[in-house]
mmCIF file of C-alpha atoms and ligand atoms in Angstrom:
data_model
loop_
_atom_site.group_PDB
_atom_site.id
_atom_site.type_symbol
_atom_site.label_atom_id
_atom_site.label_comp_id
_atom_site.label_asym_id
_atom_site.label_seq_id
_atom_site.Cartn_x
_atom_site.Cartn_y
_atom_site.Cartn_z
ATOM 1 C CA MET A 1 21.391 -13.504 16.898
ATOM 2 C CA LEU A 2 19.279 -13.788 13.759
ATOM 3 C CA PRO A 3 18.965 -10.635 11.478
ATOM 4 C CA ARG A 4 15.961 -8.772 12.730
ATOM 5 C CA PHE A 5 13.112 -7.288 10.473
ATOM 6 C CA ALA A 6 9.834 -5.821 11.493
ATOM 7 C CA VAL A 7 6.740 -3.648 10.311
ATOM 8 C CA ILE A 8 5.659 -0.696 12.314
ATOM 9 C CA GLY A 9 2.227 0.762 12.122
ATOM 10 C CA ALA A 10 -0.897 1.593 14.296
ATOM 11 C CA PRO A 11 -2.836 -0.700 14.595
ATOM 12 C CA ILE A 12 -0.408 -3.457 13.464
ATOM 13 C CA ALA A 13 -1.454 -6.649 15.446
ATOM 14 C CA HIS A 14 -3.320 -8.105 12.615
ATOM 15 C CA SER A 15 -0.558 -7.487 9.831
ATOM 16 C CA LEU A 16 0.182 -10.478 7.524
ATOM 17 C CA SER A 17 3.696 -9.038 6.821
ATOM 18 C CA PRO A 18 5.536 -11.367 9.298
ATOM 19 C CA MET A 19 3.926 -14.360 7.920
ATOM 20 C CA ILE A 20 4.751 -13.428 4.462
ATOM 21 C CA HIS A 21 8.301 -12.399 5.072
ATOM 22 C CA LYS A 22 8.902 -15.566 7.004
ATOM 23 C CA ALA A 23 7.523 -17.584 4.009
ATOM 24 C CA PHE A 24 9.866 -15.768 1.670
ATOM 25 C CA ALA A 25 12.783 -16.448 4.014
ATOM 26 C CA HIS A 26 11.838 -20.150 4.105
ATOM 27 C CA GLN A 27 11.623 -20.214 0.249
ATOM 28 C CA THR A 28 15.051 -18.493 -0.244
ATOM 29 C CA GLN A 29 16.561 -20.424 2.634
ATOM 30 C CA ARG A 30 17.379 -17.388 4.823
ATOM 31 C CA ALA A 31 17.224 -17.264 8.630
ATOM 32 C CA LEU A 32 15.658 -14.178 10.129
ATOM 33 C CA THR A 33 13.145 -12.804 12.496
ATOM 34 C CA TYR A 34 10.307 -10.595 11.482
ATOM 35 C CA GLU A 35 8.038 -9.002 14.147
ATOM 36 C CA THR A 36 5.253 -6.316 14.395
ATOM 37 C CA ILE A 37 5.871 -2.968 16.264
ATOM 38 C CA GLU A 38 2.917 -1.018 17.515
ATOM 39 C CA GLY A 39 3.876 2.585 16.429
ATOM 40 C CA HIS A 40 3.089 5.542 18.697
ATOM 41 C CA GLU A 41 2.009 8.809 17.520
ATOM 42 C CA GLN A 42 4.316 10.726 19.875
ATOM 43 C CA THR A 43 7.492 8.704 19.635
ATOM 44 C CA PHE A 44 7.345 7.020 16.195
ATOM 45 C CA GLU A 45 10.733 8.686 15.104
ATOM 46 C CA GLN A 46 12.401 7.468 18.228
ATOM 47 C CA GLN A 47 11.013 3.929 17.774
ATOM 48 C CA VAL A 48 12.691 3.821 14.334
ATOM 49 C CA CYS A 49 15.870 5.008 15.725
ATOM 50 C CA ASP A 50 15.854 2.553 18.420
ATOM 51 C CA PHE A 51 14.911 -0.389 16.048
ATOM 52 C CA PHE A 52 18.117 0.361 14.022
ATOM 53 C CA ALA A 53 20.366 1.195 16.913
ATOM 54 C CA SER A 54 19.554 -2.226 18.400
ATOM 55 C CA GLY A 55 20.813 -3.868 15.230
ATOM 56 C CA GLY A 56 17.647 -3.980 13.263
ATOM 57 C CA LYS A 57 18.254 -4.685 9.540
ATOM 58 C CA GLY A 58 15.106 -3.590 7.819
ATOM 59 C CA LEU A 59 11.760 -1.998 8.743
ATOM 60 C CA ASN A 60 8.495 -1.716 6.912
ATOM 61 C CA CYS A 61 6.233 1.221 7.654
ATOM 62 C CA THR A 62 2.495 1.165 7.239
ATOM 63 C CA ALA A 63 -0.532 3.502 8.086
ATOM 64 C CA PRO A 64 -0.307 6.039 9.374
ATOM 65 C CA PHE A 65 3.413 6.580 9.359
ATOM 66 C CA LYS A 66 4.543 6.487 5.680
ATOM 67 C CA LEU A 67 4.957 10.273 5.421
ATOM 68 C CA ARG A 68 6.875 10.491 8.711
ATOM 69 C CA ALA A 69 9.183 7.550 7.623
ATOM 70 C CA TYR A 70 9.942 9.433 4.454
ATOM 71 C CA ALA A 71 10.792 12.776 6.303
ATOM 72 C CA MET A 72 13.237 10.788 8.566
ATOM 73 C CA ALA A 73 15.328 9.238 5.669
ATOM 74 C CA ASP A 74 18.782 10.437 4.735
ATOM 75 C CA VAL A 75 18.707 8.720 1.305
ATOM 76 C CA VAL A 76 15.419 8.100 -0.744
ATOM 77 C CA SER A 77 14.808 6.394 -3.956
ATOM 78 C CA GLU A 78 13.210 7.962 -6.990
ATOM 79 C CA ALA A 79 9.954 6.238 -6.284
ATOM 80 C CA CYS A 80 10.017 7.379 -2.750
ATOM 81 C CA LYS A 81 10.785 10.889 -3.599
ATOM 82 C CA LYS A 82 7.958 11.019 -6.100
ATOM 83 C CA ALA A 83 5.691 9.632 -3.502
ATOM 84 C CA GLY A 84 6.921 11.669 -0.502
ATOM 85 C CA ALA A 85 6.073 8.584 1.452
ATOM 86 C CA ALA A 86 8.165 5.406 2.483
ATOM 87 C CA ASN A 87 7.177 1.945 3.301
ATOM 88 C CA THR A 88 10.680 0.232 3.398
ATOM 89 C CA LEU A 89 13.714 1.260 5.539
ATOM 90 C CA TRP A 90 17.114 0.088 6.023
ATOM 91 C CA MET A 91 20.532 1.395 7.089
ATOM 92 C CA GLN A 92 23.549 1.518 4.897
ATOM 93 C CA ASP A 93 26.901 3.209 5.593
ATOM 94 C CA SER A 94 25.338 4.790 8.672
ATOM 95 C CA GLN A 95 22.468 6.508 6.591
ATOM 96 C CA LEU A 96 18.825 5.674 6.809
ATOM 97 C CA HIS A 97 17.610 4.575 3.269
ATOM 98 C CA ALA A 98 13.984 4.697 2.173
ATOM 99 C CA ASP A 99 12.076 3.227 -0.679
ATOM 100 C CA ASN A 100 8.378 2.776 -1.530
ATOM 101 C CA THR A 101 7.282 -0.546 -2.941
ATOM 102 C CA ASP A 102 3.441 0.055 -2.804
ATOM 103 C CA GLY A 103 2.997 1.249 -6.321
ATOM 104 C CA LEU A 104 4.983 -1.576 -7.890
ATOM 105 C CA GLY A 105 3.091 -4.143 -5.730
ATOM 106 C CA LEU A 106 -0.300 -2.664 -6.762
ATOM 107 C CA VAL A 107 0.585 -2.596 -10.460
ATOM 108 C CA ARG A 108 1.990 -6.022 -10.479
ATOM 109 C CA ASP A 109 -1.257 -7.338 -8.908
ATOM 110 C CA LEU A 110 -3.554 -5.341 -11.064
ATOM 111 C CA ALA A 111 -1.763 -6.598 -14.193
ATOM 112 C CA ARG A 112 -3.102 -9.980 -13.357
ATOM 113 C CA TYR A 113 -6.805 -8.750 -13.953
ATOM 114 C CA ILE A 114 -6.806 -5.617 -16.080
ATOM 115 C CA GLN A 115 -4.970 -3.252 -18.463
ATOM 116 C CA ILE A 116 -4.601 0.111 -16.741
ATOM 117 C CA GLN A 117 -4.012 1.949 -19.997
ATOM 118 C CA GLU A 118 -6.714 4.316 -20.844
ATOM 119 C CA GLN A 119 -8.632 3.565 -17.668
ATOM 120 C CA ARG A 120 -10.562 6.409 -15.899
ATOM 121 C CA ILE A 121 -9.235 5.743 -12.340
ATOM 122 C CA LEU A 122 -10.739 6.955 -9.072
ATOM 123 C CA ILE A 123 -8.603 6.645 -5.854
ATOM 124 C CA LEU A 124 -10.429 7.024 -2.540
ATOM 125 C CA GLY A 125 -8.143 8.489 0.077
ATOM 126 C CA SER A 126 -5.114 10.661 -0.124
ATOM 127 C CA GLY A 127 -2.824 9.210 2.687
ATOM 128 C CA GLY A 128 0.638 7.561 2.400
ATOM 129 C CA ALA A 129 -0.562 4.546 0.327
ATOM 130 C CA THR A 130 -2.207 6.762 -2.304
ATOM 131 C CA ARG A 131 1.118 8.705 -2.647
ATOM 132 C CA GLY A 132 2.896 5.465 -3.259
ATOM 133 C CA ILE A 133 0.616 4.250 -6.035
ATOM 134 C CA ILE A 134 -0.081 7.421 -8.174
ATOM 135 C CA HIS A 135 3.171 7.601 -10.084
ATOM 136 C CA PRO A 136 3.422 3.850 -10.869
ATOM 137 C CA LEU A 137 -0.365 4.157 -12.172
ATOM 138 C CA LEU A 138 0.527 7.265 -14.225
ATOM 139 C CA HIS A 139 3.514 5.300 -15.685
ATOM 140 C CA GLU A 140 0.848 2.906 -17.090
ATOM 141 C CA LYS A 141 -0.908 5.615 -19.115
ATOM 142 C CA PRO A 142 -4.476 5.720 -17.733
ATOM 143 C CA LYS A 143 -6.908 8.198 -19.365
ATOM 144 C CA HIS A 144 -6.948 10.161 -15.913
ATOM 145 C CA ILE A 145 -6.599 9.708 -12.366
ATOM 146 C CA THR A 146 -8.999 11.388 -9.869
ATOM 147 C CA VAL A 147 -8.214 11.349 -6.062
ATOM 148 C CA ALA A 148 -11.138 11.898 -3.754
ATOM 149 C CA ASN A 149 -10.649 12.516 0.017
ATOM 150 C CA ARG A 150 -12.717 13.128 3.104
ATOM 151 C CA SER A 151 -10.680 16.240 4.191
ATOM 152 C CA ILE A 152 -9.436 19.035 2.058
ATOM 153 C CA LYS A 153 -5.916 19.865 3.371
ATOM 154 C CA PRO A 154 -4.136 16.512 2.352
ATOM 155 C CA LEU A 155 -5.968 16.699 -0.966
ATOM 156 C CA GLU A 156 -4.647 20.155 -1.722
ATOM 157 C CA GLN A 157 -1.132 19.125 -0.657
ATOM 158 C CA LEU A 158 -1.306 16.027 -2.852
ATOM 159 C CA HIS A 159 -2.486 18.303 -5.896
ATOM 160 C CA ASN A 160 0.418 20.603 -5.351
ATOM 161 C CA ASP A 161 2.800 17.762 -5.370
ATOM 162 C CA ILE A 162 1.309 15.866 -8.283
ATOM 163 C CA PRO A 163 -0.546 18.384 -10.493
ATOM 164 C CA GLN A 164 -1.389 15.667 -13.133
ATOM 165 C CA ILE A 165 -4.132 14.335 -11.053
ATOM 166 C CA ASN A 166 -7.637 15.662 -10.474
ATOM 167 C CA THR A 167 -8.828 15.917 -6.940
ATOM 168 C CA GLN A 168 -12.379 16.065 -5.394
ATOM 169 C CA LEU A 169 -13.903 15.937 -1.947
ATOM 170 C CA LEU A 170 -15.388 12.637 -1.190
ATOM 171 C CA SER A 171 -18.567 14.224 -0.051
ATOM 172 C CA SER A 172 -19.427 15.807 -3.452
ATOM 173 C CA LEU A 173 -17.826 13.208 -5.711
ATOM 174 C CA THR A 174 -18.917 13.097 -9.360
ATOM 175 C CA GLY A 175 -17.738 11.441 -12.554
ATOM 176 C CA THR A 176 -17.617 8.202 -14.209
ATOM 177 C CA PHE A 177 -14.784 5.563 -13.708
ATOM 178 C CA ASP A 178 -13.599 2.269 -14.843
ATOM 179 C CA LEU A 179 -11.224 1.349 -12.011
ATOM 180 C CA ILE A 180 -12.043 2.330 -8.437
ATOM 181 C CA ILE A 181 -9.271 1.790 -5.825
ATOM 182 C CA ASN A 182 -10.063 2.119 -2.074
ATOM 183 C CA ALA A 183 -6.945 3.501 -0.345
ATOM 184 C CA THR A 184 -8.612 4.943 2.769
ATOM 185 C CA SER A 185 -8.094 3.183 6.079
ATOM 186 C CA ALA A 186 -11.777 3.476 6.911
ATOM 187 C CA VAL A 187 -13.846 0.451 7.727
ATOM 188 C CA PHE A 188 -17.063 1.022 5.560
ATOM 189 C CA SER A 189 -20.542 -0.075 6.576
ATOM 190 C CA LYS A 190 -23.877 -0.275 4.854
ATOM 191 C CA ASP A 191 -24.683 3.255 6.166
ATOM 192 C CA ASN A 192 -21.474 4.600 4.819
ATOM 193 C CA PRO A 193 -21.034 2.775 1.454
ATOM 194 C CA VAL A 194 -17.958 4.613 0.091
ATOM 195 C CA PHE A 195 -19.039 5.307 -3.575
ATOM 196 C CA SER A 196 -22.481 5.285 -5.362
ATOM 197 C CA GLY A 197 -23.478 3.364 -8.414
ATOM 198 C CA GLN A 198 -23.773 6.679 -10.255
ATOM 199 C CA LEU A 199 -19.849 6.753 -10.586
ATOM 200 C CA ILE A 200 -19.537 3.525 -12.501
ATOM 201 C CA GLU A 201 -20.726 2.024 -15.752
ATOM 202 C CA GLN A 202 -21.180 -1.757 -16.277
ATOM 203 C CA ALA A 203 -18.196 -3.990 -15.351
ATOM 204 C CA ALA A 204 -16.110 -1.368 -13.413
ATOM 205 C CA PHE A 205 -13.135 -2.929 -11.609
ATOM 206 C CA CYS A 206 -12.841 -2.203 -7.949
ATOM 207 C CA TYR A 207 -9.574 -2.784 -5.870
ATOM 208 C CA ASP A 208 -9.494 -2.541 -2.179
ATOM 209 C CA LEU A 209 -6.006 -1.938 -0.887
ATOM 210 C CA ALA A 210 -7.251 -3.397 2.526
ATOM 211 C CA TYR A 211 -7.664 -7.129 2.774
ATOM 212 C CA GLY A 212 -10.191 -9.445 4.324
ATOM 213 C CA TYR A 213 -8.990 -12.377 6.666
ATOM 214 C CA LYS A 214 -11.762 -15.035 6.394
ATOM 215 C CA GLU A 215 -14.332 -12.912 4.610
ATOM 216 C CA PRO A 216 -14.486 -10.114 1.846
ATOM 217 C CA THR A 217 -13.976 -6.504 2.936
ATOM 218 C CA SER A 218 -17.012 -4.315 3.170
ATOM 219 C CA PHE A 219 -15.704 -2.369 0.093
ATOM 220 C CA VAL A 220 -15.410 -5.487 -2.004
ATOM 221 C CA LEU A 221 -19.065 -6.666 -0.930
ATOM 222 C CA HIS A 222 -20.337 -3.222 -1.797
ATOM 223 C CA ALA A 223 -18.599 -3.232 -5.313
ATOM 224 C CA LYS A 224 -19.843 -6.731 -5.985
ATOM 225 C CA ASN A 225 -23.489 -5.598 -5.043
ATOM 226 C CA LEU A 226 -23.271 -2.908 -7.548
ATOM 227 C CA GLY A 227 -22.237 -5.344 -10.232
ATOM 228 C CA CYS A 228 -18.544 -4.612 -10.276
ATOM 229 C CA HIS A 229 -15.531 -6.968 -10.344
ATOM 230 C CA ALA A 230 -13.914 -6.578 -7.152
ATOM 231 C CA ILE A 231 -10.819 -8.074 -5.279
ATOM 232 C CA ASP A 232 -8.961 -7.086 -2.151
ATOM 233 C CA GLY A 233 -5.251 -6.093 -1.532
ATOM 234 C CA PHE A 234 -3.844 -9.206 -0.428
ATOM 235 C CA GLY A 235 -2.021 -9.638 -3.948
ATOM 236 C CA MET A 236 -0.563 -6.199 -3.615
ATOM 237 C CA LEU A 237 0.585 -6.984 0.058
ATOM 238 C CA VAL A 238 2.540 -10.024 -1.159
ATOM 239 C CA GLU A 239 4.026 -8.101 -4.210
ATOM 240 C CA GLN A 240 5.154 -5.048 -2.186
ATOM 241 C CA ALA A 241 6.589 -7.371 0.469
ATOM 242 C CA ALA A 242 8.598 -9.312 -2.312
ATOM 243 C CA GLU A 243 9.972 -5.967 -3.425
ATOM 244 C CA SER A 244 11.075 -4.934 0.112
ATOM 245 C CA PHE A 245 12.546 -8.365 0.584
ATOM 246 C CA PHE A 246 14.551 -7.916 -2.595
ATOM 247 C CA LEU A 247 15.697 -4.494 -1.441
ATOM 248 C CA TRP A 248 17.051 -6.113 1.944
ATOM 249 C CA HIS A 249 18.191 -9.508 0.682
ATOM 250 C CA HIS A 250 18.954 -8.798 -3.033
ATOM 251 C CA ILE A 251 17.070 -12.021 -3.922
ATOM 252 C CA ARG A 252 13.487 -11.883 -5.331
ATOM 253 C CA PRO A 253 11.125 -14.450 -4.047
ATOM 254 C CA GLN A 254 8.500 -16.220 -6.124
ATOM 255 C CA THR A 255 5.045 -14.705 -5.386
ATOM 256 C CA PRO A 256 2.212 -16.201 -7.559
ATOM 257 C CA CYS A 257 2.072 -19.341 -5.132
ATOM 258 C CA PHE A 258 0.640 -17.332 -2.383
ATOM 259 C CA THR A 259 -3.069 -17.235 -1.325
ATOM 260 C CA LEU A 260 -4.384 -15.790 1.807
ATOM 261 C CA TYR A 261 -5.990 -19.055 2.627
ATOM 262 C CA GLU A 262 -2.795 -20.972 2.349
ATOM 263 C CA MET A 263 -1.182 -18.538 4.681
ATOM 264 C CA LEU A 264 -3.936 -18.862 7.359
ATOM 265 C CA LEU A 265 -3.723 -22.638 7.337
HETATM 266 P P1 NDP B 1 -3.062 6.829 5.863
HETATM 267 O O1 NDP B 1 -3.362 6.821 7.362
HETATM 268 O O2 NDP B 1 -1.857 7.452 5.519
HETATM 269 O O3 NDP B 1 -4.325 7.400 5.121
HETATM 270 C C1 NDP B 1 -5.711 7.191 5.407
HETATM 271 C C2 NDP B 1 -6.678 7.654 4.447
HETATM 272 O O4 NDP B 1 -7.884 7.126 4.725
HETATM 273 C C3 NDP B 1 -6.694 9.193 4.443
HETATM 274 O O5 NDP B 1 -6.950 9.792 3.227
HETATM 275 C C4 NDP B 1 -7.993 9.508 5.332
HETATM 276 O O6 NDP B 1 -8.824 10.682 5.046
HETATM 277 C C5 NDP B 1 -8.824 8.202 4.895
HETATM 278 N N1 NDP B 1 -9.836 7.933 5.897
HETATM 279 C C6 NDP B 1 -9.669 7.557 7.107
HETATM 280 N N2 NDP B 1 -10.931 7.114 7.645
HETATM 281 C C7 NDP B 1 -11.735 7.575 6.804
HETATM 282 C C8 NDP B 1 -13.393 7.590 6.866
HETATM 283 N N3 NDP B 1 -13.980 7.143 7.941
HETATM 284 N N4 NDP B 1 -13.970 8.008 5.714
HETATM 285 C C9 NDP B 1 -13.226 8.389 4.673
HETATM 286 N N5 NDP B 1 -11.833 8.437 4.578
HETATM 287 C C10 NDP B 1 -11.234 8.061 5.577
HETATM 288 O O7 NDP B 1 -3.098 5.330 5.558
HETATM 289 P P2 NDP B 1 -2.388 4.615 4.307
HETATM 290 O O8 NDP B 1 -2.610 5.584 3.133
HETATM 291 O O9 NDP B 1 -0.872 4.427 4.582
HETATM 292 O O10 NDP B 1 -3.185 3.256 4.121
HETATM 293 C C11 NDP B 1 -4.516 3.357 3.626
HETATM 294 C C12 NDP B 1 -5.042 1.794 3.647
HETATM 295 O O11 NDP B 1 -4.406 1.142 2.577
HETATM 296 C C13 NDP B 1 -4.786 1.131 4.953
HETATM 297 O O12 NDP B 1 -5.965 0.443 5.088
HETATM 298 C C14 NDP B 1 -3.612 0.170 4.523
HETATM 299 O O13 NDP B 1 -3.600 -0.947 5.453
HETATM 300 C C15 NDP B 1 -3.816 -0.199 3.180
HETATM 301 N N6 NDP B 1 -2.576 -0.554 2.487
HETATM 302 C C16 NDP B 1 -2.558 -1.678 1.884
HETATM 303 C C17 NDP B 1 -1.431 -2.055 1.203
HETATM 304 C C18 NDP B 1 -1.311 -3.442 0.576
HETATM 305 O O14 NDP B 1 -0.270 -3.871 0.360
HETATM 306 N N7 NDP B 1 -2.563 -4.159 0.350
HETATM 307 C C19 NDP B 1 -0.304 -1.288 1.123
HETATM 308 C C20 NDP B 1 -0.508 0.039 1.744
HETATM 309 C C21 NDP B 1 -1.700 0.294 2.367
HETATM 310 P P3 NDP B 1 -8.398 12.033 5.803
HETATM 311 O O15 NDP B 1 -7.267 12.663 5.153
HETATM 312 O O16 NDP B 1 -9.624 12.768 5.708
HETATM 313 O O17 NDP B 1 -8.076 11.652 7.263
#
């Protein structure tokens, strides 16, 4: 039987992770399987245990399970501990290991476009992905990071865990920012446009962690309409996947060759 890998999340059907990991496997000449697993609110922990009990080698976790994946792990990396959220799991010496490759993935992709140092950063959303990206962004020495969220409780918890950041409620958000990162799982519409032009000066850079399939995401469209430079999170997806691949296979695949268009061909 081929070594088995997977990504678990809800919803998960449209995940591009299987395509990316299979492409990495092809590039590095490894035989493996990589599937999607629809996670269930009630039984997520059992699903993870079952996956490894049945011989699974490595598991990626995505929204909304990253905090629960972290809580399950016996051994966590420094990045994972700082984030309190995990996106990469594997078994070693009968212990569940966890790491978080989201932040590294984002910083690597952003570095293709902008310098993070001295930027005034706004992150929309305070879920597992936000937790994964804050410390790697802080490491790049931005001027400040503000996290805005719809509900207050996760925001307060985040501020408790990472006091270096500012926090605001999404509904009463103010300030001026150079880099705006959408890390919510919301699909935004014209009626619910995420952020207003008052939050930016000319040429702000906007990054959507979500990615579009054959068309830009609504966040990217909205940002471009406001005159910002904007890209979606496909580059980050590839970079965080490459880091997970490295953790599992100890070989780092080449990433710049990937575009979403090529993957969908
Ligand atoms: P979580 O479920 O942990 O968090 C979701 C966040 O979105 C919460 O802050 C939630 O706010 C907010 N939210 C949900 N619906 C709305 C809404 N209608 N209006 C405003 N805010 C809303 O998800 P993750 O943090 O794990 O993932 C967030 C997104 O980032 C997902 O789309 C995921 O696919 C993407 N992602 C992409 C990656 C990539 O490599 N490109 C890597 C990691 C994530 P509240 O607390 O109020 O519920």
